[in-house]
């Protein structure tokens, strides 16, 4: 989608109320899109609406509910769909997980991507639409303190690639791309894991974050997602995202 076409485009962001989702909704809104933001807790969504004004519509809902996915795809037909919502798993070694805690990110993150991607293909969204999913750098190297999180995020990358193949097979013209952000202390979810890994290694949080390098921020994530939508040459299926920017994964 060329940069000048983002103005006035309909965008929908799941998990828009804080962290990366808030940064993404803000960047898309500032680029001129009409953004629908979905999260369960109404309060933070309303705060974002107060900041962004009429270009932002707050929809308090469970993004992992298949009925919500169907209703909102039908209602808004987004040209830009960002599937960012994600649960924070319990930070524990594997033997301290139950099957229910282990599979939380499958029940929320993967289920929501599955439902929305399916609805996007079936609708289908208009040719030229872009669907971006939030996987994780953990999908490349594991995340030993977060149960099934890394596997769930790897499944999201696969699901997104399968959808890209189906879009191509049916000549739908819908682009599907996954983004794998690096762990960052700059969001609620990331801060939990930075603290957990620092404690496991017996180092201060500041020491651990120094070793991680520059922290990826919600603002940088918002810019990266906007670049992916509009930028020329960013046409790969998956990207690693760090504070240094996007890097294509092959
Ligand atoms: N931060 C990191 O270091 C990092 C690294 C790699 C990948 N990621 C991924 O990036 C995404 C965003 O992470 P974040 O760090 O910004 O997390 P966060 O700060 O915890 O924000 C999560 C957002 O998702 C929403 N959410 C959670 N469950 C939901 C549901 N069932 N339905 C609708 N909304 C839901 C939350 O709002 P409510 O609770 O009000 O619903 C919130 O808006 C996640 O998919 C995460 O796995 C994060």
mmCIF file of N, CA, C and O in Angstrom, residues 109-194:
data_model
loop_
_atom_site.group_PDB
_atom_site.id
_atom_site.type_symbol
_atom_site.label_atom_id
_atom_site.label_comp_id
_atom_site.label_asym_id
_atom_site.label_seq_id
_atom_site.Cartn_x
_atom_site.Cartn_y
_atom_site.Cartn_z
ATOM 1 N N UNK A 109 -3.208 -16.043 21.969
ATOM 2 C CA UNK A 109 -2.470 -15.481 20.832
ATOM 3 C C UNK A 109 -2.736 -16.267 19.544
ATOM 4 O O UNK A 109 -3.094 -15.691 18.514
ATOM 5 N N UNK A 110 -2.544 -17.594 19.609
ATOM 6 C CA UNK A 110 -2.693 -18.402 18.385
ATOM 7 C C UNK A 110 -4.159 -18.461 17.962
ATOM 8 O O UNK A 110 -4.472 -18.283 16.782
ATOM 9 N N UNK A 111 -5.056 -18.711 18.940
ATOM 10 C CA UNK A 111 -6.481 -18.813 18.587
ATOM 11 C C UNK A 111 -6.942 -17.520 17.924
ATOM 12 O O UNK A 111 -7.648 -17.549 16.907
ATOM 13 N N UNK A 112 -6.525 -16.375 18.463
ATOM 14 C CA UNK A 112 -6.994 -15.104 17.885
ATOM 15 C C UNK A 112 -6.447 -14.919 16.477
ATOM 16 O O UNK A 112 -7.183 -14.557 15.558
ATOM 17 N N UNK A 113 -5.179 -15.230 16.260
ATOM 18 C CA UNK A 113 -4.631 -15.103 14.893
ATOM 19 C C UNK A 113 -5.363 -16.061 13.951
ATOM 20 O O UNK A 113 -5.743 -15.687 12.832
ATOM 21 N N UNK A 114 -5.614 -17.280 14.406
ATOM 22 C CA UNK A 114 -6.335 -18.260 13.581
ATOM 23 C C UNK A 114 -7.716 -17.720 13.172
ATOM 24 O O UNK A 114 -8.074 -17.716 11.992
ATOM 25 N N UNK A 115 -8.489 -17.238 14.158
ATOM 26 C CA UNK A 115 -9.857 -16.783 13.862
ATOM 27 C C UNK A 115 -9.856 -15.594 12.891
ATOM 28 O O UNK A 115 -10.634 -15.548 11.941
ATOM 29 N N UNK A 116 -8.981 -14.627 13.142
ATOM 30 C CA UNK A 116 -8.997 -13.382 12.336
ATOM 31 C C UNK A 116 -8.441 -13.615 10.940
ATOM 32 O O UNK A 116 -8.937 -13.064 9.953
ATOM 33 N N UNK A 117 -7.384 -14.423 10.847
ATOM 34 C CA UNK A 117 -6.792 -14.724 9.535
ATOM 35 C C UNK A 117 -7.813 -15.476 8.673
ATOM 36 O O UNK A 117 -7.982 -15.207 7.485
ATOM 37 N N UNK A 118 -8.514 -16.408 9.313
ATOM 38 C CA UNK A 118 -9.540 -17.180 8.606
ATOM 39 C C UNK A 118 -10.633 -16.245 8.085
ATOM 40 O O UNK A 118 -11.028 -16.314 6.924
ATOM 41 N N UNK A 119 -11.110 -15.347 8.945
ATOM 42 C CA UNK A 119 -12.150 -14.397 8.529
ATOM 43 C C UNK A 119 -11.636 -13.471 7.419
ATOM 44 O O UNK A 119 -12.386 -13.135 6.497
ATOM 45 N N UNK A 120 -10.365 -13.072 7.504
ATOM 46 C CA UNK A 120 -9.802 -12.178 6.479
ATOM 47 C C UNK A 120 -9.786 -12.872 5.116
ATOM 48 O O UNK A 120 -10.092 -12.258 4.086
ATOM 49 N N UNK A 121 -9.446 -14.173 5.104
ATOM 50 C CA UNK A 121 -9.407 -14.929 3.843
ATOM 51 C C UNK A 121 -10.812 -15.199 3.318
ATOM 52 O O UNK A 121 -11.054 -15.154 2.109
ATOM 53 N N UNK A 122 -11.740 -15.497 4.245
ATOM 54 C CA UNK A 122 -13.093 -15.847 3.815
ATOM 55 C C UNK A 122 -13.890 -14.635 3.368
ATOM 56 O O UNK A 122 -14.757 -14.753 2.490
ATOM 57 N N UNK A 123 -13.619 -13.453 3.962
ATOM 58 C CA UNK A 123 -14.450 -12.270 3.649
ATOM 59 C C UNK A 123 -14.575 -12.041 2.138
ATOM 60 O O UNK A 123 -15.704 -11.921 1.653
ATOM 61 N N UNK A 124 -13.574 -12.049 1.301
ATOM 62 C CA UNK A 124 -12.195 -11.761 1.670
ATOM 63 C C UNK A 124 -12.012 -10.253 1.817
ATOM 64 O O UNK A 124 -12.800 -9.480 1.273
ATOM 65 N N UNK A 125 -10.936 -9.862 2.547
ATOM 66 C CA UNK A 125 -10.609 -8.431 2.570
ATOM 67 C C UNK A 125 -10.248 -7.990 1.149
ATOM 68 O O UNK A 125 -9.913 -8.811 0.291
ATOM 69 N N UNK A 126 -10.318 -6.686 0.923
ATOM 70 C CA UNK A 126 -10.107 -6.158 -0.429
ATOM 71 C C UNK A 126 -8.671 -6.402 -0.908
ATOM 72 O O UNK A 126 -7.740 -6.429 -0.096
ATOM 73 N N UNK A 127 -8.482 -6.569 -2.226
ATOM 74 C CA UNK A 127 -7.110 -6.661 -2.753
ATOM 75 C C UNK A 127 -6.302 -5.441 -2.315
ATOM 76 O O UNK A 127 -6.832 -4.324 -2.292
ATOM 77 N N UNK A 128 -5.035 -5.669 -1.957
ATOM 78 C CA UNK A 128 -4.191 -4.581 -1.458
ATOM 79 C C UNK A 128 -4.205 -4.470 0.055
ATOM 80 O O UNK A 128 -3.421 -3.712 0.631
ATOM 81 N N UNK A 129 -5.101 -5.229 0.718
ATOM 82 C CA UNK A 129 -5.130 -5.210 2.195
ATOM 83 C C UNK A 129 -3.864 -5.877 2.752
ATOM 84 O O UNK A 129 -3.247 -6.701 2.092
ATOM 85 N N UNK A 130 -3.531 -5.492 3.989
ATOM 86 C CA UNK A 130 -2.346 -6.043 4.653
ATOM 87 C C UNK A 130 -2.745 -6.596 6.011
ATOM 88 O O UNK A 130 -3.418 -5.906 6.785
ATOM 89 N N UNK A 131 -2.348 -7.821 6.307
ATOM 90 C CA UNK A 131 -2.585 -8.419 7.626
ATOM 91 C C UNK A 131 -1.213 -8.676 8.256
ATOM 92 O O UNK A 131 -0.390 -9.398 7.685
ATOM 93 N N UNK A 132 -0.975 -8.058 9.409
ATOM 94 C CA UNK A 132 0.323 -8.190 10.093
ATOM 95 C C UNK A 132 0.093 -8.886 11.432
ATOM 96 O O UNK A 132 -0.778 -8.476 12.209
ATOM 97 N N UNK A 133 0.856 -9.948 11.700
ATOM 98 C CA UNK A 133 0.712 -10.662 12.968
ATOM 99 C C UNK A 133 1.967 -10.455 13.820
ATOM 100 O O UNK A 133 3.074 -10.353 13.293
ATOM 101 N N UNK A 134 1.763 -10.406 15.144
ATOM 102 C CA UNK A 134 2.888 -10.265 16.072
ATOM 103 C C UNK A 134 3.284 -11.640 16.584
ATOM 104 O O UNK A 134 2.586 -12.236 17.406
ATOM 105 N N UNK A 135 4.389 -12.138 16.049
ATOM 106 C CA UNK A 135 5.027 -13.354 16.564
ATOM 107 C C UNK A 135 6.019 -12.875 17.631
ATOM 108 O O UNK A 135 5.731 -11.923 18.369
ATOM 109 N N UNK A 136 7.195 -13.464 17.713
ATOM 110 C CA UNK A 136 8.185 -13.044 18.712
ATOM 111 C C UNK A 136 9.561 -13.594 18.336
ATOM 112 O O UNK A 136 9.655 -14.688 17.756
ATOM 113 N N UNK A 137 10.588 -12.867 18.740
ATOM 114 C CA UNK A 137 11.947 -13.388 18.603
ATOM 115 C C UNK A 137 12.106 -14.701 19.353
ATOM 116 O O UNK A 137 12.953 -15.528 19.003
ATOM 117 N N UNK A 138 11.246 -14.918 20.368
ATOM 118 C CA UNK A 138 11.305 -16.181 21.129
ATOM 119 C C UNK A 138 11.019 -17.374 20.225
ATOM 120 O O UNK A 138 11.457 -18.492 20.516
ATOM 121 N N UNK A 139 10.304 -17.140 19.113
ATOM 122 C CA UNK A 139 9.989 -18.236 18.182
ATOM 123 C C UNK A 139 11.262 -18.780 17.538
ATOM 124 O O UNK A 139 11.277 -19.900 17.028
ATOM 125 N N UNK A 140 12.338 -18.001 17.541
ATOM 126 C CA UNK A 140 13.595 -18.424 16.906
ATOM 127 C C UNK A 140 14.514 -19.163 17.864
ATOM 128 O O UNK A 140 15.368 -19.928 17.434
ATOM 129 N N UNK A 141 14.380 -18.893 19.170
ATOM 130 C CA UNK A 141 15.385 -19.430 20.100
ATOM 131 C C UNK A 141 14.794 -20.001 21.381
ATOM 132 O O UNK A 141 15.531 -20.431 22.261
ATOM 133 N N UNK A 142 13.454 -20.000 21.514
ATOM 134 C CA UNK A 142 12.832 -20.510 22.726
ATOM 135 C C UNK A 142 12.750 -19.465 23.813
ATOM 136 O O UNK A 142 13.322 -18.377 23.694
ATOM 137 N N UNK A 143 11.999 -19.786 24.852
ATOM 138 C CA UNK A 143 11.791 -18.873 25.981
ATOM 139 C C UNK A 143 11.485 -19.748 27.188
ATOM 140 O O UNK A 143 10.329 -19.979 27.526
ATOM 141 N N UNK A 144 12.535 -20.279 27.825
ATOM 142 C CA UNK A 144 12.384 -21.385 28.780
ATOM 143 C C UNK A 144 11.527 -21.084 30.004
ATOM 144 O O UNK A 144 11.040 -22.009 30.654
ATOM 145 N N UNK A 145 11.298 -19.804 30.320
ATOM 146 C CA UNK A 145 10.499 -19.481 31.518
ATOM 147 C C UNK A 145 9.038 -19.185 31.182
ATOM 148 O O UNK A 145 8.283 -18.760 32.048
ATOM 149 N N UNK A 146 8.636 -19.356 29.908
ATOM 150 C CA UNK A 146 7.262 -18.939 29.573
ATOM 151 C C UNK A 146 6.421 -20.055 28.973
ATOM 152 O O UNK A 146 5.558 -19.805 28.129
ATOM 153 N N UNK A 147 6.629 -21.291 29.429
ATOM 154 C CA UNK A 147 5.754 -22.387 29.024
ATOM 155 C C UNK A 147 5.675 -22.534 27.520
ATOM 156 O O UNK A 147 6.689 -22.615 26.827
ATOM 157 N N UNK A 148 4.455 -22.506 26.992
ATOM 158 C CA UNK A 148 4.253 -22.726 25.559
ATOM 159 C C UNK A 148 4.369 -21.480 24.704
ATOM 160 O O UNK A 148 4.013 -21.516 23.517
ATOM 161 N N UNK A 149 4.855 -20.374 25.276
ATOM 162 C CA UNK A 149 4.874 -19.090 24.546
ATOM 163 C C UNK A 149 5.653 -19.162 23.229
ATOM 164 O O UNK A 149 5.143 -18.784 22.173
ATOM 165 N N UNK A 150 6.893 -19.658 23.279
ATOM 166 C CA UNK A 150 7.736 -19.628 22.073
ATOM 167 C C UNK A 150 7.131 -20.493 20.965
ATOM 168 O O UNK A 150 7.122 -20.101 19.791
ATOM 169 N N UNK A 151 6.605 -21.665 21.346
ATOM 170 C CA UNK A 151 5.971 -22.535 20.351
ATOM 171 C C UNK A 151 4.732 -21.886 19.763
ATOM 172 O O UNK A 151 4.467 -21.984 18.562
ATOM 173 N N UNK A 152 3.959 -21.208 20.606
ATOM 174 C CA UNK A 152 2.756 -20.511 20.130
ATOM 175 C C UNK A 152 3.138 -19.423 19.134
ATOM 176 O O UNK A 152 2.492 -19.253 18.089
ATOM 177 N N UNK A 153 4.195 -18.690 19.437
ATOM 178 C CA UNK A 153 4.605 -17.607 18.547
ATOM 179 C C UNK A 153 5.179 -18.158 17.243
ATOM 180 O O UNK A 153 5.037 -17.543 16.181
ATOM 181 N N UNK A 154 5.830 -19.334 17.297
ATOM 182 C CA UNK A 154 6.289 -19.977 16.057
ATOM 183 C C UNK A 154 5.085 -20.397 15.218
ATOM 184 O O UNK A 154 5.088 -20.261 13.992
ATOM 185 N N UNK A 155 4.038 -20.901 15.892
ATOM 186 C CA UNK A 155 2.820 -21.299 15.169
ATOM 187 C C UNK A 155 2.188 -20.094 14.476
ATOM 188 O O UNK A 155 1.649 -20.217 13.368
ATOM 189 N N UNK A 156 2.262 -18.924 15.110
ATOM 190 C CA UNK A 156 1.709 -17.713 14.486
ATOM 191 C C UNK A 156 2.475 -17.371 13.206
ATOM 192 O O UNK A 156 1.881 -17.012 12.182
ATOM 193 N N UNK A 157 3.794 -17.537 13.244
ATOM 194 C CA UNK A 157 4.573 -17.272 12.019
ATOM 195 C C UNK A 157 4.162 -18.264 10.918
ATOM 196 O O UNK A 157 3.971 -17.870 9.763
ATOM 197 N N UNK A 158 4.016 -19.542 11.276
ATOM 198 C CA UNK A 158 3.593 -20.533 10.275
ATOM 199 C C UNK A 158 2.201 -20.207 9.725
ATOM 200 O O UNK A 158 1.979 -20.221 8.520
ATOM 201 N N UNK A 159 1.265 -19.939 10.651
ATOM 202 C CA UNK A 159 -0.118 -19.627 10.243
ATOM 203 C C UNK A 159 -0.154 -18.469 9.247
ATOM 204 O O UNK A 159 -0.899 -18.499 8.254
ATOM 205 N N UNK A 160 0.649 -17.468 9.508
ATOM 206 C CA UNK A 160 0.683 -16.277 8.652
ATOM 207 C C UNK A 160 1.226 -16.641 7.265
ATOM 208 O O UNK A 160 0.696 -16.186 6.242
ATOM 209 N N UNK A 161 2.257 -17.476 7.239
ATOM 210 C CA UNK A 161 2.826 -17.901 5.950
ATOM 211 C C UNK A 161 1.831 -18.776 5.182
ATOM 212 O O UNK A 161 1.703 -18.661 3.959
ATOM 213 N N UNK A 162 1.093 -19.644 5.901
ATOM 214 C CA UNK A 162 0.085 -20.474 5.224
ATOM 215 C C UNK A 162 -0.991 -19.581 4.602
ATOM 216 O O UNK A 162 -1.458 -19.837 3.480
ATOM 217 N N UNK A 163 -1.396 -18.552 5.346
ATOM 218 C CA UNK A 163 -2.430 -17.637 4.825
ATOM 219 C C UNK A 163 -1.917 -16.888 3.596
ATOM 220 O O UNK A 163 -2.666 -16.671 2.634
ATOM 221 N N UNK A 164 -0.626 -16.510 3.621
ATOM 222 C CA UNK A 164 -0.045 -15.831 2.451
ATOM 223 C C UNK A 164 -0.126 -16.745 1.230
ATOM 224 O O UNK A 164 -0.452 -16.298 0.124
ATOM 225 N N UNK A 165 0.145 -18.038 1.437
ATOM 226 C CA UNK A 165 0.073 -19.002 0.319
ATOM 227 C C UNK A 165 -1.354 -19.115 -0.203
ATOM 228 O O UNK A 165 -1.586 -19.163 -1.405
ATOM 229 N N UNK A 166 -2.335 -19.159 0.727
ATOM 230 C CA UNK A 166 -3.734 -19.285 0.299
ATOM 231 C C UNK A 166 -4.195 -18.028 -0.431
ATOM 232 O O UNK A 166 -4.951 -18.104 -1.404
ATOM 233 N N UNK A 167 -3.735 -16.860 0.032
ATOM 234 C CA UNK A 167 -4.081 -15.608 -0.639
ATOM 235 C C UNK A 167 -3.552 -15.614 -2.065
ATOM 236 O O UNK A 167 -4.244 -15.240 -3.011
ATOM 237 N N UNK A 168 -2.312 -16.099 -2.194
ATOM 238 C CA UNK A 168 -1.692 -16.147 -3.526
ATOM 239 C C UNK A 168 -2.409 -17.165 -4.421
ATOM 240 O O UNK A 168 -2.720 -16.884 -5.576
ATOM 241 N N UNK A 169 -2.720 -18.332 -3.844
ATOM 242 C CA UNK A 169 -3.373 -19.397 -4.621
ATOM 243 C C UNK A 169 -4.713 -18.923 -5.195
ATOM 244 O O UNK A 169 -5.047 -19.216 -6.328
ATOM 245 N N UNK A 170 -5.451 -18.160 -4.375
ATOM 246 C CA UNK A 170 -6.779 -17.701 -4.811
ATOM 247 C C UNK A 170 -6.734 -16.303 -5.437
ATOM 248 O O UNK A 170 -7.784 -15.734 -5.726
ATOM 249 N N UNK A 171 -5.510 -15.783 -5.637
ATOM 250 C CA UNK A 171 -5.326 -14.445 -6.242
ATOM 251 C C UNK A 171 -6.153 -13.383 -5.510
ATOM 252 O O UNK A 171 -6.811 -12.550 -6.135
ATOM 253 N N UNK A 172 -6.125 -13.430 -4.154
ATOM 254 C CA UNK A 172 -6.918 -12.475 -3.370
ATOM 255 C C UNK A 172 -6.243 -11.107 -3.248
ATOM 256 O O UNK A 172 -6.898 -10.119 -2.956
ATOM 257 N N UNK A 173 -4.927 -11.084 -3.398
ATOM 258 C CA UNK A 173 -4.216 -9.805 -3.282
ATOM 259 C C UNK A 173 -4.115 -9.306 -1.857
ATOM 260 O O UNK A 173 -3.855 -8.125 -1.632
ATOM 261 N N UNK A 174 -4.334 -10.185 -0.866
ATOM 262 C CA UNK A 174 -4.165 -9.790 0.553
ATOM 263 C C UNK A 174 -2.752 -10.193 0.962
ATOM 264 O O UNK A 174 -2.345 -11.341 0.755
ATOM 265 N N UNK A 175 -2.018 -9.246 1.537
ATOM 266 C CA UNK A 175 -0.654 -9.534 1.971
ATOM 267 C C UNK A 175 -0.673 -9.972 3.438
ATOM 268 O O UNK A 175 -1.357 -9.356 4.267
ATOM 269 N N UNK A 176 0.052 -11.024 3.778
ATOM 270 C CA UNK A 176 0.176 -11.493 5.165
ATOM 271 C C UNK A 176 1.652 -11.462 5.538
ATOM 272 O O UNK A 176 2.482 -12.016 4.817
ATOM 273 N N UNK A 177 1.955 -10.841 6.659
ATOM 274 C CA UNK A 177 3.361 -10.751 7.077
ATOM 275 C C UNK A 177 3.441 -10.869 8.599
ATOM 276 O O UNK A 177 2.588 -10.347 9.313
ATOM 277 N N UNK A 178 4.453 -11.590 9.088
ATOM 278 C CA UNK A 178 4.629 -11.686 10.545
ATOM 279 C C UNK A 178 5.856 -10.902 10.983
ATOM 280 O O UNK A 178 6.850 -10.813 10.259
ATOM 281 N N UNK A 179 5.748 -10.351 12.196
ATOM 282 C CA UNK A 179 6.828 -9.554 12.783
ATOM 283 C C UNK A 179 7.248 -10.219 14.082
ATOM 284 O O UNK A 179 6.402 -10.598 14.908
ATOM 285 N N UNK A 180 8.564 -10.386 14.264
ATOM 286 C CA UNK A 180 9.109 -11.077 15.438
ATOM 287 C C UNK A 180 9.900 -10.069 16.267
ATOM 288 O O UNK A 180 11.098 -9.862 16.033
ATOM 289 N N UNK A 181 9.249 -9.379 17.243
ATOM 290 C CA UNK A 181 9.987 -8.387 18.038
ATOM 291 C C UNK A 181 10.943 -9.053 19.036
ATOM 292 O O UNK A 181 10.685 -10.140 19.545
ATOM 293 N N UNK A 182 12.011 -8.325 19.309
ATOM 294 C CA UNK A 182 12.961 -8.741 20.341
ATOM 295 C C UNK A 182 12.375 -8.427 21.719
ATOM 296 O O UNK A 182 11.622 -7.451 21.868
ATOM 297 N N UNK A 183 12.729 -9.236 22.726
ATOM 298 C CA UNK A 183 12.307 -8.968 24.107
ATOM 299 C C UNK A 183 12.709 -7.548 24.510
ATOM 300 O O UNK A 183 13.839 -7.132 24.272
ATOM 301 N N UNK A 184 11.764 -6.830 25.125
ATOM 302 C CA UNK A 184 12.042 -5.458 25.550
ATOM 303 C C UNK A 184 11.427 -5.195 26.922
ATOM 304 O O UNK A 184 10.321 -5.678 27.201
ATOM 305 N N UNK A 185 12.108 -4.418 27.784
ATOM 306 C CA UNK A 185 11.509 -4.073 29.077
ATOM 307 C C UNK A 185 10.493 -2.946 28.963
ATOM 308 O O UNK A 185 9.902 -2.543 29.965
ATOM 309 N N UNK A 186 10.234 -2.455 27.748
ATOM 310 C CA UNK A 186 9.419 -1.246 27.570
ATOM 311 C C UNK A 186 7.917 -1.494 27.543
ATOM 312 O O UNK A 186 7.149 -0.553 27.357
ATOM 313 N N UNK A 187 7.475 -2.743 27.710
ATOM 314 C CA UNK A 187 6.028 -3.017 27.787
ATOM 315 C C UNK A 187 5.764 -3.864 29.029
ATOM 316 O O UNK A 187 6.690 -4.459 29.602
ATOM 317 N N UNK A 188 4.465 -3.967 29.403
ATOM 318 C CA UNK A 188 4.105 -4.729 30.606
ATOM 319 C C UNK A 188 4.547 -6.184 30.477
ATOM 320 O O UNK A 188 5.164 -6.750 31.391
ATOM 321 N N UNK A 189 4.251 -6.795 29.323
ATOM 322 C CA UNK A 189 4.624 -8.201 29.107
ATOM 323 C C UNK A 189 6.144 -8.377 29.151
ATOM 324 O O UNK A 189 6.676 -9.248 29.843
ATOM 325 N N UNK A 190 6.840 -7.525 28.412
ATOM 326 C CA UNK A 190 8.294 -7.646 28.332
ATOM 327 C C UNK A 190 8.961 -7.451 29.683
ATOM 328 O O UNK A 190 9.920 -8.167 30.024
ATOM 329 N N UNK A 191 8.439 -6.496 30.482
ATOM 330 C CA UNK A 191 9.056 -6.200 31.782
ATOM 331 C C UNK A 191 8.996 -7.411 32.710
ATOM 332 O O UNK A 191 9.932 -7.673 33.485
ATOM 333 N N UNK A 192 7.907 -8.184 32.627
ATOM 334 C CA UNK A 192 7.768 -9.394 33.451
ATOM 335 C C UNK A 192 8.898 -10.374 33.137
ATOM 336 O O UNK A 192 9.524 -10.961 34.038
ATOM 337 N N UNK A 193 9.195 -10.528 31.850
ATOM 338 C CA UNK A 193 10.207 -11.521 31.446
ATOM 339 C C UNK A 193 11.627 -11.044 31.640
ATOM 340 O O UNK A 193 12.520 -11.843 31.967
ATOM 341 N N UNK A 194 11.854 -9.762 31.457
ATOM 342 C CA UNK A 194 13.178 -9.209 31.744
ATOM 343 C C UNK A 194 13.493 -9.435 33.232
ATOM 344 O O UNK A 194 14.585 -9.889 33.592
#
